[in-house]
Tab-separated table of C-alpha atoms in Angstrom:
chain	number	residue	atom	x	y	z
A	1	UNK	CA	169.955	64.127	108.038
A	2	UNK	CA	167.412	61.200	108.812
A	3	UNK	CA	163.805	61.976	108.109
A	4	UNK	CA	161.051	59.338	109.296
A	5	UNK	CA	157.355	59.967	107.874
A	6	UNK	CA	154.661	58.316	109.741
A	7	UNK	CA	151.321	57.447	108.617
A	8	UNK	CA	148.313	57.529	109.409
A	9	UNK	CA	148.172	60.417	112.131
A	10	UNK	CA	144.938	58.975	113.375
A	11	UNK	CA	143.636	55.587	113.284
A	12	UNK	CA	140.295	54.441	114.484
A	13	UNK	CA	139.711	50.578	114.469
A	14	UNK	CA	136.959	48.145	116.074
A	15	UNK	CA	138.316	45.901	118.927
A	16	UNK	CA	139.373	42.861	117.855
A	17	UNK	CA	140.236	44.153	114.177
A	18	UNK	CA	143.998	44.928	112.532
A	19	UNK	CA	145.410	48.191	112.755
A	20	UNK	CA	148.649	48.828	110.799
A	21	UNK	CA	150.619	51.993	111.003
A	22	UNK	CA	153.197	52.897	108.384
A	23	UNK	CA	156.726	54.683	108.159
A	24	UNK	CA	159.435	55.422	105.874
A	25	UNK	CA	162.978	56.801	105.912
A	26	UNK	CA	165.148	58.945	104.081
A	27	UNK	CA	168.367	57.302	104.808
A	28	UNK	CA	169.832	54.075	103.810
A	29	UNK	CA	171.951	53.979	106.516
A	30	UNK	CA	169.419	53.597	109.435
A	31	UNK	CA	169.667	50.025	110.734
A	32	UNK	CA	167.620	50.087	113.272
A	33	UNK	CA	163.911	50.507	114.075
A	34	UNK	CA	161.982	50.556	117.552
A	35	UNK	CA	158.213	51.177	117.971
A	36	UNK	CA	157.230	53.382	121.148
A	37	UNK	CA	153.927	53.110	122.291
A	38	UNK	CA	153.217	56.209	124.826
A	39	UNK	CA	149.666	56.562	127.255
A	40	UNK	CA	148.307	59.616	127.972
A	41	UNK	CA	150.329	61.125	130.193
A	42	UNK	CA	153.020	58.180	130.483
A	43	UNK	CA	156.882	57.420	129.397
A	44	UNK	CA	157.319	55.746	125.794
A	45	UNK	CA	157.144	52.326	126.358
A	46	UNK	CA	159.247	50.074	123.634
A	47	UNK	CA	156.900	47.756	122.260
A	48	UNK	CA	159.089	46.230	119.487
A	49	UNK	CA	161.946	46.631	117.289
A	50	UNK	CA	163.822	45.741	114.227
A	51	UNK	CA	167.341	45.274	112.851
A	52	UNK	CA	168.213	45.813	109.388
A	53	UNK	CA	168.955	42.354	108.628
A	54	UNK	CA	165.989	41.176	109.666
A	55	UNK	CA	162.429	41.138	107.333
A	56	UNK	CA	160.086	40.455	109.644
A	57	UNK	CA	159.481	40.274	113.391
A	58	UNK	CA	156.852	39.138	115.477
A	59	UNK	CA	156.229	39.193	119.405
A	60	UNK	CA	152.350	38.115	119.995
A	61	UNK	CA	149.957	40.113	118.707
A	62	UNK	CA	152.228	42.453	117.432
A	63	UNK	CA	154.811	42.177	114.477
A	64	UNK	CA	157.068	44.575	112.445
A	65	UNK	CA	158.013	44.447	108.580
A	66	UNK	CA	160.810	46.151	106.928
A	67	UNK	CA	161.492	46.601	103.543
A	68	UNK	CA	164.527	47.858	102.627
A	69	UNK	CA	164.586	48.315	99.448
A	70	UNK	CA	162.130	50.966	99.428
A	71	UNK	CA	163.039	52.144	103.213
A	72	UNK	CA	159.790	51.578	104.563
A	73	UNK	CA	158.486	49.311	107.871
A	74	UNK	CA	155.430	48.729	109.227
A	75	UNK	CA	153.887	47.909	112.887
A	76	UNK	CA	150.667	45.408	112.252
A	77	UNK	CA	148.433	44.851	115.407
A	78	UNK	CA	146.477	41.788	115.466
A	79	UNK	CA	143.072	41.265	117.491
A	80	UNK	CA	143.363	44.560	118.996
A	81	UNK	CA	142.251	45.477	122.416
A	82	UNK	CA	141.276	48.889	124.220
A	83	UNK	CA	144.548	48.915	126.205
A	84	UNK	CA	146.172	49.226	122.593
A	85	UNK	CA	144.359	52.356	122.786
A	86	UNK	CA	147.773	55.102	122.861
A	87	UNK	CA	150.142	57.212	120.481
A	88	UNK	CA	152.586	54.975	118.914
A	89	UNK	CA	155.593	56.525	117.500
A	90	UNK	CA	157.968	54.850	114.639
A	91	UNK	CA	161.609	55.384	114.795
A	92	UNK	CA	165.197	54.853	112.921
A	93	UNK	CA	169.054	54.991	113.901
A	94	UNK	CA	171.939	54.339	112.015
A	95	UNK	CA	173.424	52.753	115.308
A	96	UNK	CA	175.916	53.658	118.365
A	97	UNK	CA	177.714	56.756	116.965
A	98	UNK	CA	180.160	58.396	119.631
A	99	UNK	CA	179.171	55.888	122.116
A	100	UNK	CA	175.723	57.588	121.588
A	101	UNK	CA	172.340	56.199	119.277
A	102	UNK	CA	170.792	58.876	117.717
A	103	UNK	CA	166.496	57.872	117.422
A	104	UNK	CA	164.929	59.976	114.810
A	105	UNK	CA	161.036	59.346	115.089
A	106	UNK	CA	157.957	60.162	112.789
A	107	UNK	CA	155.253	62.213	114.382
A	108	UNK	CA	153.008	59.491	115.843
A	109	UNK	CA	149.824	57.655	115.517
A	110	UNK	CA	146.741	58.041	117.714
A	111	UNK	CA	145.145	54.669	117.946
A	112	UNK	CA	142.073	54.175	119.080
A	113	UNK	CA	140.135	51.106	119.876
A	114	UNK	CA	136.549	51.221	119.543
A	115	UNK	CA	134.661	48.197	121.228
B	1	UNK	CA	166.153	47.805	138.883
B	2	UNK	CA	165.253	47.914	135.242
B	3	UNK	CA	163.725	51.585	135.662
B	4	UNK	CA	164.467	55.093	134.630
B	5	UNK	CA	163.956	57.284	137.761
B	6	UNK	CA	163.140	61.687	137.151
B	7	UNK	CA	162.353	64.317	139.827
B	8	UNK	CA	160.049	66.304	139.851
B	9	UNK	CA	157.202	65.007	138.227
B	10	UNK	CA	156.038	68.560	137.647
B	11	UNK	CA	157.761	71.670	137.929
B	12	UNK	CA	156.464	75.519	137.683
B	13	UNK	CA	158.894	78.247	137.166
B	14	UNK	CA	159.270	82.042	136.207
B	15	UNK	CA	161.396	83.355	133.734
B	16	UNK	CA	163.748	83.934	135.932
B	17	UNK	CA	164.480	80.850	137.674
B	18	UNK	CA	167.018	78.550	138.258
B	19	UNK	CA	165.571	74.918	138.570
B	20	UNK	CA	167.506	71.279	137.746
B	21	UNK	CA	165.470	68.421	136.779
B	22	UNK	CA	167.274	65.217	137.513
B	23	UNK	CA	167.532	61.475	135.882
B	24	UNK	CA	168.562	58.542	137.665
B	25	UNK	CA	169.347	54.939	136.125
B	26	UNK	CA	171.048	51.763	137.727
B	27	UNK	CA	170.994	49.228	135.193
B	28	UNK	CA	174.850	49.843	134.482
B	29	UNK	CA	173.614	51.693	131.072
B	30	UNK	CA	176.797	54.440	130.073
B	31	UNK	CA	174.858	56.310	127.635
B	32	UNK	CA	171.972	58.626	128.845
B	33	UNK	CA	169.941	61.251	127.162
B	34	UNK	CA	167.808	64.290	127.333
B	35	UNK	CA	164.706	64.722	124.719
B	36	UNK	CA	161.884	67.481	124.752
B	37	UNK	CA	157.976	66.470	124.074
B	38	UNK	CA	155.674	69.084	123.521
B	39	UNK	CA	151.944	68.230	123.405
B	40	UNK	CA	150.970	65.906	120.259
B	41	UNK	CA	154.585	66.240	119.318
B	42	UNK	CA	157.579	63.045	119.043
B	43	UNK	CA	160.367	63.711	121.481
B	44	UNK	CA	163.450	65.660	120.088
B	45	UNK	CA	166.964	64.782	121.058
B	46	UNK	CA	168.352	67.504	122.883
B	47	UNK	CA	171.248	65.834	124.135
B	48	UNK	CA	173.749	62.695	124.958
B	49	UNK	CA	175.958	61.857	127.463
B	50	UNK	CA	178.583	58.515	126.730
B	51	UNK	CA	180.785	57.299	129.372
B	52	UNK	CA	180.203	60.679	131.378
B	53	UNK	CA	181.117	62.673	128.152
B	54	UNK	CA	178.769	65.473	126.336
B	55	UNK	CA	178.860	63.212	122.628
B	56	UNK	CA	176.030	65.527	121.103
B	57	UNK	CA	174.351	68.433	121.890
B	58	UNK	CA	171.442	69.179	119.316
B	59	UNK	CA	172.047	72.878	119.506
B	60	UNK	CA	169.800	73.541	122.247
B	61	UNK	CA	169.933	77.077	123.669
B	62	UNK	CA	172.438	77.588	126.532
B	63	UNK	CA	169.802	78.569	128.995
B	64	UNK	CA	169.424	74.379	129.112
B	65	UNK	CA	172.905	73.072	130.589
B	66	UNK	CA	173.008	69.408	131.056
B	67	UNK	CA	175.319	67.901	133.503
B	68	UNK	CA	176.252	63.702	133.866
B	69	UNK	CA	178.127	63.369	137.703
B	70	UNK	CA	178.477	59.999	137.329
B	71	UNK	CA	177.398	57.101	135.281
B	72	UNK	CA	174.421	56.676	136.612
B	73	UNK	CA	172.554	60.098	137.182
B	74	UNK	CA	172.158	63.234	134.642
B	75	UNK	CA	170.536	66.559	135.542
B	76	UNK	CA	169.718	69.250	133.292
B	77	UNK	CA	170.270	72.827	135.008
B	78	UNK	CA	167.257	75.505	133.610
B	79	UNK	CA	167.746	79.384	133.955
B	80	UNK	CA	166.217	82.307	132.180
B	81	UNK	CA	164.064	79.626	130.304
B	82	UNK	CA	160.874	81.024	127.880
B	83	UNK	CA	157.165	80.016	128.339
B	84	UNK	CA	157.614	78.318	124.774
B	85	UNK	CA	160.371	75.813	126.933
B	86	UNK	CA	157.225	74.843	128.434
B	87	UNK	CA	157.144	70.460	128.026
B	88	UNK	CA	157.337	66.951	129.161
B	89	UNK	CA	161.430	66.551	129.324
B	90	UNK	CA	162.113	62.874	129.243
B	91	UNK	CA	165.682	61.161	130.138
B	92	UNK	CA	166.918	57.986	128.490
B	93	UNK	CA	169.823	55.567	128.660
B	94	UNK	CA	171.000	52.874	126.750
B	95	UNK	CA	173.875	50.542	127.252
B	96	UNK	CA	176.555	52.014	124.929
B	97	UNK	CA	177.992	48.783	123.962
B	98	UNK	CA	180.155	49.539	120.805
B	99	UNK	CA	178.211	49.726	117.536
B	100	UNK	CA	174.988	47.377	118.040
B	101	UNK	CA	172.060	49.253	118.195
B	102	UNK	CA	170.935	49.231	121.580
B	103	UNK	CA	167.223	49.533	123.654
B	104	UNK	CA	166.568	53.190	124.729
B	105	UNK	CA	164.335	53.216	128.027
B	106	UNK	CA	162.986	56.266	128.866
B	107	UNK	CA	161.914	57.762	132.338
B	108	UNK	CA	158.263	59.006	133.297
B	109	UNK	CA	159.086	62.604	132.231
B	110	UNK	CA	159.277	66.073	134.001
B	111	UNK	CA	156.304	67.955	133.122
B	112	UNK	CA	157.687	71.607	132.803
B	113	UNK	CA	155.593	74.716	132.963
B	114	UNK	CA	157.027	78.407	132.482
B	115	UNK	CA	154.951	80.963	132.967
């Protein structure tokens, strides 16, 4: 089945830097790829997402990259701020099966913004 | 109403207990799901309902019976459950439309604790 690595488990960054966070997949026939940002203590929030035939997407400060050729995509946050301070979590589908979409996700990132 | 309703919030039972935790959506979505999050953790599928229908059931043990009345709520019955079943248990639902892949949006969570 699907397998999604996410990296890095912990990311520390200055407020108003870049953070990027980084995943890969196992299978080719994912075609879809949401980020999920989740507070302490709150519901996973979808921040973003990605279709297969799409390279690059970008909603404000925040934009996704996926390369799928080597079955890797990447969330990039610009001019961070200390409400981007949360777990994010990568994830990939291969679409409505059954009537139903499968999400496999990668473990998470903690982001934290330093001011 | 754009939001993903669960009751209780929290929820404390013995090992043996009966309890239901229940999900509530009214944005029309026919596809609804139950994941488990433990601490630090991604959520894992447990399972999905389509058009009223079990589609998958990620082999969860059958002290976890999930139940979809109608298209717009989904409880999930607990008896005889383990302090290890101990979690945030988060409902989803997504549109079903055939074969795009589709938004999930996920309720606040039940925060479980068996002792």
């Amino acid at each position: 089945g699907e397998n999604v690595e996410q990296h890095p488990s912990t990311l520390s960054v200055q407020e108003g830097d870049s953070a990027v966070i980084k995943c890969t997949y196992s299978d080719s026939a994912s075609n879809y790829f949401p980020w999920y940002k989740q507070e302490l203590g709150k519901r996973p929030q979808l921040i973003i997402d990605i279709r297969s035939n799409v390279g690059e997407k970008k909603d404000q400060r925040i934009a996704v990259t996926l390369n799928k050729t080597a079955k890797h995509f990447s969330l990039h946050i610009t001019e961070t701020q200390p409400e981007d301070s949360a777990v994010y979590f990568c994830a990939a589908s291969k679409g409505i099966i059954q009537g139903a979409q499968k999400l496999v996700f990668g473990q998470g990132t903690r982001l934290t913004i330093n001011p | 109403d754009t939001e993903v309703t669960q009751t209780p919030k929290h929820l404390v039972m013995g090992m043996t207990n009966k309890k239901s935790l229940k999900c509530e959506q009214h944005m029309g979505h026919r596809a609804m799901y139950w994941y488990k999050q433990k601490a630090k953790k991604p959520p894992e599928l447990m399972f999905v309902y389509s058009y009223e229908k079990l589609s998958i059931n990620e082999s969860v043990p059958s002290r976890f019976s999930p139940e979809c009345p109608n298209s717009s709520l989904l409880n999930l019955h607990l008896h005889a459950l383990q302090p290890e079943d101990s979690a945030l248990y988060l409902c989803a639902s997504s549109q079903a439309l055939l074969a795009a892949p589709e938004t999930q949006y996920f309720g606040p969570g039940t925060r479980l604790l068996v002792l």
